[in-house]
């Protein structure tokens, strides 16, 4: 049974430190309008879409830092961002949006939400689990900081897969399911969100796959030349080589994990040269459950990457090579939830 859906990665190019949220939101609305002309039903925006990637900066005041976050319990009502949700509703397009979330209690999270146009509300929220970087800035003034561990708390919502209504036709619902007949692979799409660095961690993908995820979506801000974090200062690379390497790893983890978890994935970059000096990779892509790139960005700026996917293509992997119920051997995986760091065998 085909379960077809047209999706898009809405890649967003350079955003400077002083670019206003209102200006960014207008660019996102332009991308949404392009999506509407291509019959797209689901658009994924990047990590921390609304501002420059602020964790690279150390701020003098909490007040200034707070301007980069969204405050309040419901982002759909946030003054600067509401026009985006209004546009999504009127175009009948679901959106996934990353942003800095400041909770009413004052905790900062790197967050992503799925807004369902048919329900006119947020149907799922994800908070980034794997925060990269450091708490303190690097001593080297030339280094580009990544202060996510300073500004955000690790996500406390786990990796919650969810079903999104209104995206595929003829989805079997709990009320319409026939008694005794399997509903596996016939319901509304099963989705999961991650954010940037999470994509490099197979545990995150596997937890979604264990919930039957058919499409994993994530935005990213990945430095094109982050020698202090990647460690490439030990093996000097030209800026061009460093960018190619960062792009290679980004595609590698997306293609490999899509294949190993038999799911589609959409990756979407915040990219380009922020403030004329902070370079972020592009490379937004839609990848199939067999690990093939179906569509990818051609530029390093605002660009809509569109693909038609058929969620029934996940069945091949989920029912054969990666039929977890038949082939996983959980009696041998005990270390995974027991141990964080590496413990090597005793020396000989
Ligand atoms: N934004 C984000 O998570 N960026 C990270 C940088 C990692 S630096 C080791 C990424 O995984 O792309």
PDB file of C-alpha atoms in Angstrom, residues 73-332:
ATOM      1  CA  UNK A  73       4.936  28.204  26.862  1.00  0.00           C
ATOM      2  CA  UNK A  74       3.632  28.285  23.262  1.00  0.00           C
ATOM      3  CA  UNK A  75       5.917  29.356  20.405  1.00  0.00           C
ATOM      4  CA  UNK A  76       2.962  29.603  18.001  1.00  0.00           C
ATOM      5  CA  UNK A  77       1.912  32.717  19.951  1.00  0.00           C
ATOM      6  CA  UNK A  78       5.388  34.325  20.004  1.00  0.00           C
ATOM      7  CA  UNK A  79       5.018  37.794  18.403  1.00  0.00           C
ATOM      8  CA  UNK A  80       7.906  37.462  15.945  1.00  0.00           C
ATOM      9  CA  UNK A  81       7.204  33.869  14.926  1.00  0.00           C
ATOM     10  CA  UNK A  82       3.389  33.759  14.839  1.00  0.00           C
ATOM     11  CA  UNK A  83       3.263  34.932  11.163  1.00  0.00           C
ATOM     12  CA  UNK A  84       5.135  31.736  10.168  1.00  0.00           C
ATOM     13  CA  UNK A  85       2.604  29.471  11.872  1.00  0.00           C
ATOM     14  CA  UNK A  86      -0.251  31.541  10.419  1.00  0.00           C
ATOM     15  CA  UNK A  87       1.208  31.054   6.924  1.00  0.00           C
ATOM     16  CA  UNK A  88       1.679  27.314   7.509  1.00  0.00           C
ATOM     17  CA  UNK A  89      -1.964  27.012   8.568  1.00  0.00           C
ATOM     18  CA  UNK A  90      -3.258  28.939   5.573  1.00  0.00           C
ATOM     19  CA  UNK A  91      -1.089  26.921   3.130  1.00  0.00           C
ATOM     20  CA  UNK A  92      -1.970  23.648   4.922  1.00  0.00           C
ATOM     21  CA  UNK A  93       1.710  22.721   5.351  1.00  0.00           C
ATOM     22  CA  UNK A  94       3.119  21.073   8.476  1.00  0.00           C
ATOM     23  CA  UNK A  95       6.381  22.577   9.697  1.00  0.00           C
ATOM     24  CA  UNK A  96       9.243  21.399  11.885  1.00  0.00           C
ATOM     25  CA  UNK A  97      11.111  24.345  13.389  1.00  0.00           C
ATOM     26  CA  UNK A  98      14.231  24.548  15.576  1.00  0.00           C
ATOM     27  CA  UNK A  99      14.699  27.380  18.084  1.00  0.00           C
ATOM     28  CA  UNK A 100      16.234  28.304  21.431  1.00  0.00           C
ATOM     29  CA  UNK A 101      13.603  27.677  24.090  1.00  0.00           C
ATOM     30  CA  UNK A 102      13.602  29.485  27.442  1.00  0.00           C
ATOM     31  CA  UNK A 103      11.010  27.822  29.668  1.00  0.00           C
ATOM     32  CA  UNK A 104       8.858  29.813  32.123  1.00  0.00           C
ATOM     33  CA  UNK A 105      11.145  28.342  34.850  1.00  0.00           C
ATOM     34  CA  UNK A 106      14.197  29.815  33.079  1.00  0.00           C
ATOM     35  CA  UNK A 107      15.786  26.643  31.664  1.00  0.00           C
ATOM     36  CA  UNK A 108      17.315  26.902  28.192  1.00  0.00           C
ATOM     37  CA  UNK A 109      16.852  24.089  25.674  1.00  0.00           C
ATOM     38  CA  UNK A 110      17.832  23.642  22.044  1.00  0.00           C
ATOM     39  CA  UNK A 111      14.380  22.675  20.825  1.00  0.00           C
ATOM     40  CA  UNK A 112      12.436  21.583  17.773  1.00  0.00           C
ATOM     41  CA  UNK A 113       8.659  21.402  17.353  1.00  0.00           C
ATOM     42  CA  UNK A 114       6.295  19.873  14.813  1.00  0.00           C
ATOM     43  CA  UNK A 115       3.361  22.141  14.008  1.00  0.00           C
ATOM     44  CA  UNK A 116       0.461  20.261  12.410  1.00  0.00           C
ATOM     45  CA  UNK A 117      -1.502  22.464  10.011  1.00  0.00           C
ATOM     46  CA  UNK A 118      -4.532  20.157  10.089  1.00  0.00           C
ATOM     47  CA  UNK A 119      -4.662  20.271  13.905  1.00  0.00           C
ATOM     48  CA  UNK A 120      -3.456  23.892  14.139  1.00  0.00           C
ATOM     49  CA  UNK A 121      -1.180  23.092  17.052  1.00  0.00           C
ATOM     50  CA  UNK A 122       2.198  21.721  18.095  1.00  0.00           C
ATOM     51  CA  UNK A 123       1.859  17.934  18.064  1.00  0.00           C
ATOM     52  CA  UNK A 124       5.378  17.073  19.218  1.00  0.00           C
ATOM     53  CA  UNK A 125       8.371  18.713  20.864  1.00  0.00           C
ATOM     54  CA  UNK A 126      11.968  17.505  21.003  1.00  0.00           C
ATOM     55  CA  UNK A 127      14.830  18.934  23.076  1.00  0.00           C
ATOM     56  CA  UNK A 128      18.401  18.253  21.913  1.00  0.00           C
ATOM     57  CA  UNK A 129      20.041  15.511  23.940  1.00  0.00           C
ATOM     58  CA  UNK A 130      23.641  15.482  22.668  1.00  0.00           C
ATOM     59  CA  UNK A 131      24.945  19.002  23.301  1.00  0.00           C
ATOM     60  CA  UNK A 132      28.378  19.521  21.731  1.00  0.00           C
ATOM     61  CA  UNK A 133      31.098  22.004  22.612  1.00  0.00           C
ATOM     62  CA  UNK A 134      32.195  23.471  25.916  1.00  0.00           C
ATOM     63  CA  UNK A 135      30.916  25.409  28.930  1.00  0.00           C
ATOM     64  CA  UNK A 136      33.871  27.805  28.933  1.00  0.00           C
ATOM     65  CA  UNK A 137      35.143  29.600  25.835  1.00  0.00           C
ATOM     66  CA  UNK A 138      38.451  28.493  24.322  1.00  0.00           C
ATOM     67  CA  UNK A 139      41.544  30.368  25.509  1.00  0.00           C
ATOM     68  CA  UNK A 140      42.647  30.867  21.888  1.00  0.00           C
ATOM     69  CA  UNK A 141      40.925  34.079  20.747  1.00  0.00           C
ATOM     70  CA  UNK A 142      41.002  32.810  17.135  1.00  0.00           C
ATOM     71  CA  UNK A 143      38.970  29.699  18.001  1.00  0.00           C
ATOM     72  CA  UNK A 144      35.287  29.538  17.118  1.00  0.00           C
ATOM     73  CA  UNK A 145      33.351  28.678  20.250  1.00  0.00           C
ATOM     74  CA  UNK A 146      30.455  26.251  20.528  1.00  0.00           C
ATOM     75  CA  UNK A 147      28.980  27.106  23.933  1.00  0.00           C
ATOM     76  CA  UNK A 148      25.960  24.811  23.812  1.00  0.00           C
ATOM     77  CA  UNK A 149      26.895  23.179  27.105  1.00  0.00           C
ATOM     78  CA  UNK A 150      26.844  26.665  28.664  1.00  0.00           C
ATOM     79  CA  UNK A 151      23.539  27.901  27.268  1.00  0.00           C
ATOM     80  CA  UNK A 152      21.423  24.740  27.089  1.00  0.00           C
ATOM     81  CA  UNK A 153      20.408  21.916  29.391  1.00  0.00           C
ATOM     82  CA  UNK A 154      20.380  18.416  27.836  1.00  0.00           C
ATOM     83  CA  UNK A 155      16.930  17.526  26.545  1.00  0.00           C
ATOM     84  CA  UNK A 156      14.577  15.862  29.023  1.00  0.00           C
ATOM     85  CA  UNK A 157      11.965  14.524  26.615  1.00  0.00           C
ATOM     86  CA  UNK A 158      13.843  11.483  25.294  1.00  0.00           C
ATOM     87  CA  UNK A 159      13.355  10.536  21.638  1.00  0.00           C
ATOM     88  CA  UNK A 160       9.575  10.436  21.355  1.00  0.00           C
ATOM     89  CA  UNK A 161       8.307   9.054  18.038  1.00  0.00           C
ATOM     90  CA  UNK A 162       4.844  10.321  17.125  1.00  0.00           C
ATOM     91  CA  UNK A 163       2.259  10.041  14.392  1.00  0.00           C
ATOM     92  CA  UNK A 164       1.385  13.109  12.314  1.00  0.00           C
ATOM     93  CA  UNK A 165      -2.199  13.352  11.033  1.00  0.00           C
ATOM     94  CA  UNK A 166      -3.319  14.588   7.627  1.00  0.00           C
ATOM     95  CA  UNK A 167      -0.111  13.870   5.706  1.00  0.00           C
ATOM     96  CA  UNK A 168      -0.924  10.633   3.854  1.00  0.00           C
ATOM     97  CA  UNK A 169      -4.247   9.533   2.422  1.00  0.00           C
ATOM     98  CA  UNK A 170      -6.123   6.454   3.600  1.00  0.00           C
ATOM     99  CA  UNK A 171      -4.158   6.073   6.843  1.00  0.00           C
ATOM    100  CA  UNK A 172      -5.642   3.379   9.058  1.00  0.00           C
ATOM    101  CA  UNK A 173      -6.889   4.919  12.322  1.00  0.00           C
ATOM    102  CA  UNK A 174      -7.533   3.115  15.595  1.00  0.00           C
ATOM    103  CA  UNK A 175     -11.281   3.456  14.999  1.00  0.00           C
ATOM    104  CA  UNK A 176     -11.112   2.097  11.439  1.00  0.00           C
ATOM    105  CA  UNK A 177      -8.658  -0.778  12.111  1.00  0.00           C
ATOM    106  CA  UNK A 178     -10.159  -4.181  11.341  1.00  0.00           C
ATOM    107  CA  UNK A 179     -10.095  -6.628  14.230  1.00  0.00           C
ATOM    108  CA  UNK A 180      -7.277  -9.170  13.909  1.00  0.00           C
ATOM    109  CA  UNK A 181      -5.657  -7.432  10.908  1.00  0.00           C
ATOM    110  CA  UNK A 182      -2.125  -6.022  11.284  1.00  0.00           C
ATOM    111  CA  UNK A 183      -1.964  -2.226  11.127  1.00  0.00           C
ATOM    112  CA  UNK A 184       1.850  -2.131  10.912  1.00  0.00           C
ATOM    113  CA  UNK A 185       2.957   0.223   8.127  1.00  0.00           C
ATOM    114  CA  UNK A 186      -0.591   1.369   7.403  1.00  0.00           C
ATOM    115  CA  UNK A 187      -1.275   4.184   9.878  1.00  0.00           C
ATOM    116  CA  UNK A 188      -0.350   7.852   9.847  1.00  0.00           C
ATOM    117  CA  UNK A 189       3.407   8.467   9.376  1.00  0.00           C
ATOM    118  CA  UNK A 190       5.642   7.718  12.363  1.00  0.00           C
ATOM    119  CA  UNK A 191       8.091  10.589  12.762  1.00  0.00           C
ATOM    120  CA  UNK A 192      11.007  11.531  14.974  1.00  0.00           C
ATOM    121  CA  UNK A 193      12.993  14.740  15.462  1.00  0.00           C
ATOM    122  CA  UNK A 194      16.666  15.133  16.337  1.00  0.00           C
ATOM    123  CA  UNK A 195      18.892  18.194  16.374  1.00  0.00           C
ATOM    124  CA  UNK A 196      22.296  18.476  14.714  1.00  0.00           C
ATOM    125  CA  UNK A 197      24.898  16.645  16.806  1.00  0.00           C
ATOM    126  CA  UNK A 198      22.283  13.977  17.707  1.00  0.00           C
ATOM    127  CA  UNK A 199      22.602  12.682  14.142  1.00  0.00           C
ATOM    128  CA  UNK A 200      26.084  11.394  14.898  1.00  0.00           C
ATOM    129  CA  UNK A 201      24.839   9.132  17.711  1.00  0.00           C
ATOM    130  CA  UNK A 202      23.443   5.756  16.589  1.00  0.00           C
ATOM    131  CA  UNK A 203      21.599   5.341  19.906  1.00  0.00           C
ATOM    132  CA  UNK A 204      19.298   8.241  19.002  1.00  0.00           C
ATOM    133  CA  UNK A 205      18.355   6.690  15.652  1.00  0.00           C
ATOM    134  CA  UNK A 206      17.892   3.234  17.160  1.00  0.00           C
ATOM    135  CA  UNK A 207      15.550   4.487  19.884  1.00  0.00           C
ATOM    136  CA  UNK A 208      13.381   6.021  17.157  1.00  0.00           C
ATOM    137  CA  UNK A 209      13.620   2.909  14.993  1.00  0.00           C
ATOM    138  CA  UNK A 210      12.467   0.781  17.934  1.00  0.00           C
ATOM    139  CA  UNK A 211       9.276   2.854  17.848  1.00  0.00           C
ATOM    140  CA  UNK A 212       8.856   2.168  14.131  1.00  0.00           C
ATOM    141  CA  UNK A 213      10.044   5.601  12.925  1.00  0.00           C
ATOM    142  CA  UNK A 214       9.599   5.993   9.169  1.00  0.00           C
ATOM    143  CA  UNK A 215      11.012   9.507   8.831  1.00  0.00           C
ATOM    144  CA  UNK A 216      13.661  11.150  11.030  1.00  0.00           C
ATOM    145  CA  UNK A 217      14.108  14.914  10.646  1.00  0.00           C
ATOM    146  CA  UNK A 218      16.911  17.136  11.865  1.00  0.00           C
ATOM    147  CA  UNK A 219      18.345  20.587  11.358  1.00  0.00           C
ATOM    148  CA  UNK A 220      21.985  21.487  11.881  1.00  0.00           C
ATOM    149  CA  UNK A 221      24.510  24.294  12.297  1.00  0.00           C
ATOM    150  CA  UNK A 222      27.791  22.605  11.473  1.00  0.00           C
ATOM    151  CA  UNK A 223      30.926  24.714  11.271  1.00  0.00           C
ATOM    152  CA  UNK A 224      32.807  24.331   8.000  1.00  0.00           C
ATOM    153  CA  UNK A 225      36.087  24.743   9.816  1.00  0.00           C
ATOM    154  CA  UNK A 226      35.906  23.915  13.525  1.00  0.00           C
ATOM    155  CA  UNK A 227      39.507  22.809  14.082  1.00  0.00           C
ATOM    156  CA  UNK A 228      39.263  23.317  17.853  1.00  0.00           C
ATOM    157  CA  UNK A 229      36.354  20.908  18.122  1.00  0.00           C
ATOM    158  CA  UNK A 230      37.076  18.384  15.397  1.00  0.00           C
ATOM    159  CA  UNK A 231      40.725  18.125  16.378  1.00  0.00           C
ATOM    160  CA  UNK A 232      41.981  18.682  12.848  1.00  0.00           C
ATOM    161  CA  UNK A 233      44.688  21.089  14.078  1.00  0.00           C
ATOM    162  CA  UNK A 234      46.750  17.908  14.600  1.00  0.00           C
ATOM    163  CA  UNK A 235      46.405  17.126  10.881  1.00  0.00           C
ATOM    164  CA  UNK A 236      46.274  20.516   9.188  1.00  0.00           C
ATOM    165  CA  UNK A 237      43.681  20.904   6.436  1.00  0.00           C
ATOM    166  CA  UNK A 238      42.940  23.763   4.113  1.00  0.00           C
ATOM    167  CA  UNK A 239      39.574  25.463   4.765  1.00  0.00           C
ATOM    168  CA  UNK A 240      38.243  23.746   1.606  1.00  0.00           C
ATOM    169  CA  UNK A 241      39.370  20.298   2.805  1.00  0.00           C
ATOM    170  CA  UNK A 242      37.911  20.908   6.262  1.00  0.00           C
ATOM    171  CA  UNK A 243      34.548  21.845   4.760  1.00  0.00           C
ATOM    172  CA  UNK A 244      34.550  18.775   2.491  1.00  0.00           C
ATOM    173  CA  UNK A 245      35.367  16.573   5.477  1.00  0.00           C
ATOM    174  CA  UNK A 246      32.530  18.090   7.554  1.00  0.00           C
ATOM    175  CA  UNK A 247      30.110  17.581   4.653  1.00  0.00           C
ATOM    176  CA  UNK A 248      31.319  14.014   4.154  1.00  0.00           C
ATOM    177  CA  UNK A 249      30.686  13.126   7.808  1.00  0.00           C
ATOM    178  CA  UNK A 250      27.280  14.771   7.752  1.00  0.00           C
ATOM    179  CA  UNK A 251      26.180  12.729   4.700  1.00  0.00           C
ATOM    180  CA  UNK A 252      27.884   9.596   6.027  1.00  0.00           C
ATOM    181  CA  UNK A 253      25.923   9.512   9.277  1.00  0.00           C
ATOM    182  CA  UNK A 254      22.653  10.395   7.573  1.00  0.00           C
ATOM    183  CA  UNK A 255      22.936   7.739   4.863  1.00  0.00           C
ATOM    184  CA  UNK A 256      24.305   5.001   7.134  1.00  0.00           C
ATOM    185  CA  UNK A 257      21.761   5.544   9.909  1.00  0.00           C
ATOM    186  CA  UNK A 258      18.823   5.820   7.507  1.00  0.00           C
ATOM    187  CA  UNK A 259      19.823   2.465   6.061  1.00  0.00           C
ATOM    188  CA  UNK A 260      20.537   0.763   9.399  1.00  0.00           C
ATOM    189  CA  UNK A 261      17.207   1.927  10.794  1.00  0.00           C
ATOM    190  CA  UNK A 262      15.163   1.498   7.610  1.00  0.00           C
ATOM    191  CA  UNK A 263      13.764   5.012   7.647  1.00  0.00           C
ATOM    192  CA  UNK A 264      13.713   8.103   5.451  1.00  0.00           C
ATOM    193  CA  UNK A 265      15.525  11.146   6.780  1.00  0.00           C
ATOM    194  CA  UNK A 266      15.500  14.859   6.074  1.00  0.00           C
ATOM    195  CA  UNK A 267      18.519  16.921   7.073  1.00  0.00           C
ATOM    196  CA  UNK A 268      18.478  20.683   6.802  1.00  0.00           C
ATOM    197  CA  UNK A 269      21.306  23.141   7.155  1.00  0.00           C
ATOM    198  CA  UNK A 270      21.589  26.629   8.529  1.00  0.00           C
ATOM    199  CA  UNK A 271      24.525  27.488   6.320  1.00  0.00           C
ATOM    200  CA  UNK A 272      26.659  30.119   4.678  1.00  0.00           C
ATOM    201  CA  UNK A 273      28.913  32.829   6.043  1.00  0.00           C
ATOM    202  CA  UNK A 274      27.385  34.477   9.127  1.00  0.00           C
ATOM    203  CA  UNK A 275      28.774  37.973   9.796  1.00  0.00           C
ATOM    204  CA  UNK A 276      31.109  37.441   6.840  1.00  0.00           C
ATOM    205  CA  UNK A 277      33.338  35.100   8.877  1.00  0.00           C
ATOM    206  CA  UNK A 278      31.571  32.149  10.512  1.00  0.00           C
ATOM    207  CA  UNK A 279      31.273  29.510   7.816  1.00  0.00           C
ATOM    208  CA  UNK A 280      28.623  26.771   8.111  1.00  0.00           C
ATOM    209  CA  UNK A 281      28.297  23.779   5.765  1.00  0.00           C
ATOM    210  CA  UNK A 282      25.252  23.324   3.530  1.00  0.00           C
ATOM    211  CA  UNK A 283      24.363  19.857   2.169  1.00  0.00           C
ATOM    212  CA  UNK A 284      20.690  19.551   3.197  1.00  0.00           C
ATOM    213  CA  UNK A 285      19.383  16.224   1.931  1.00  0.00           C
ATOM    214  CA  UNK A 286      16.509  13.777   1.723  1.00  0.00           C
ATOM    215  CA  UNK A 287      17.717  10.190   2.123  1.00  0.00           C
ATOM    216  CA  UNK A 288      15.862   6.907   1.504  1.00  0.00           C
ATOM    217  CA  UNK A 289      15.652   3.880   3.828  1.00  0.00           C
ATOM    218  CA  UNK A 290      18.169   2.144   1.559  1.00  0.00           C
ATOM    219  CA  UNK A 291      20.628   4.963   2.251  1.00  0.00           C
ATOM    220  CA  UNK A 292      20.393   6.736  -1.101  1.00  0.00           C
ATOM    221  CA  UNK A 293      20.356  10.528  -1.443  1.00  0.00           C
ATOM    222  CA  UNK A 294      17.062  11.373  -3.199  1.00  0.00           C
ATOM    223  CA  UNK A 295      17.507  15.146  -3.277  1.00  0.00           C
ATOM    224  CA  UNK A 296      20.142  17.533  -1.985  1.00  0.00           C
ATOM    225  CA  UNK A 297      20.974  21.221  -1.812  1.00  0.00           C
ATOM    226  CA  UNK A 298      22.945  22.757  -4.654  1.00  0.00           C
ATOM    227  CA  UNK A 299      23.685  26.075  -2.961  1.00  0.00           C
ATOM    228  CA  UNK A 300      24.912  27.487   0.340  1.00  0.00           C
ATOM    229  CA  UNK A 301      21.950  29.838   0.743  1.00  0.00           C
ATOM    230  CA  UNK A 302      18.182  29.798   1.210  1.00  0.00           C
ATOM    231  CA  UNK A 303      16.997  26.822  -0.855  1.00  0.00           C
ATOM    232  CA  UNK A 304      14.065  24.441  -0.853  1.00  0.00           C
ATOM    233  CA  UNK A 305      15.061  20.792  -1.355  1.00  0.00           C
ATOM    234  CA  UNK A 306      11.975  18.825  -2.371  1.00  0.00           C
ATOM    235  CA  UNK A 307      11.310  15.105  -2.669  1.00  0.00           C
ATOM    236  CA  UNK A 308       8.371  12.774  -2.999  1.00  0.00           C
ATOM    237  CA  UNK A 309       8.766   9.843  -0.642  1.00  0.00           C
ATOM    238  CA  UNK A 310       6.722   6.683  -0.255  1.00  0.00           C
ATOM    239  CA  UNK A 311       6.765   5.528   3.352  1.00  0.00           C
ATOM    240  CA  UNK A 312       5.956   1.978   2.247  1.00  0.00           C
ATOM    241  CA  UNK A 313       9.584   1.835   1.001  1.00  0.00           C
ATOM    242  CA  UNK A 314      10.574   1.412   4.673  1.00  0.00           C
ATOM    243  CA  UNK A 315       8.977  -2.031   4.797  1.00  0.00           C
ATOM    244  CA  UNK A 316      11.775  -3.772   2.883  1.00  0.00           C
ATOM    245  CA  UNK A 317      14.404  -2.955   5.540  1.00  0.00           C
ATOM    246  CA  UNK A 318      12.048  -3.197   8.497  1.00  0.00           C
ATOM    247  CA  UNK A 319      10.804  -6.657   7.489  1.00  0.00           C
ATOM    248  CA  UNK A 320      14.030  -8.209   6.213  1.00  0.00           C
ATOM    249  CA  UNK A 321      17.621  -7.134   7.011  1.00  0.00           C
ATOM    250  CA  UNK A 322      16.567  -4.962   9.950  1.00  0.00           C
ATOM    251  CA  UNK A 323      13.591  -6.928  11.236  1.00  0.00           C
ATOM    252  CA  UNK A 324      14.493  -6.128  14.837  1.00  0.00           C
ATOM    253  CA  UNK A 325      12.147  -8.669  16.402  1.00  0.00           C
ATOM    254  CA  UNK A 326      13.856 -11.538  14.569  1.00  0.00           C
ATOM    255  CA  UNK A 327      17.473 -10.415  14.493  1.00  0.00           C
ATOM    256  CA  UNK A 328      18.374  -8.158  17.454  1.00  0.00           C
ATOM    257  CA  UNK A 329      20.288  -9.837  20.306  1.00  0.00           C
ATOM    258  CA  UNK A 330      19.591  -7.657  23.329  1.00  0.00           C
ATOM    259  CA  UNK A 331      21.256 -10.137  25.689  1.00  0.00           C
ATOM    260  CA  UNK A 332      24.572  -8.910  24.216  1.00  0.00           C
TER     261      UNK A 332
END
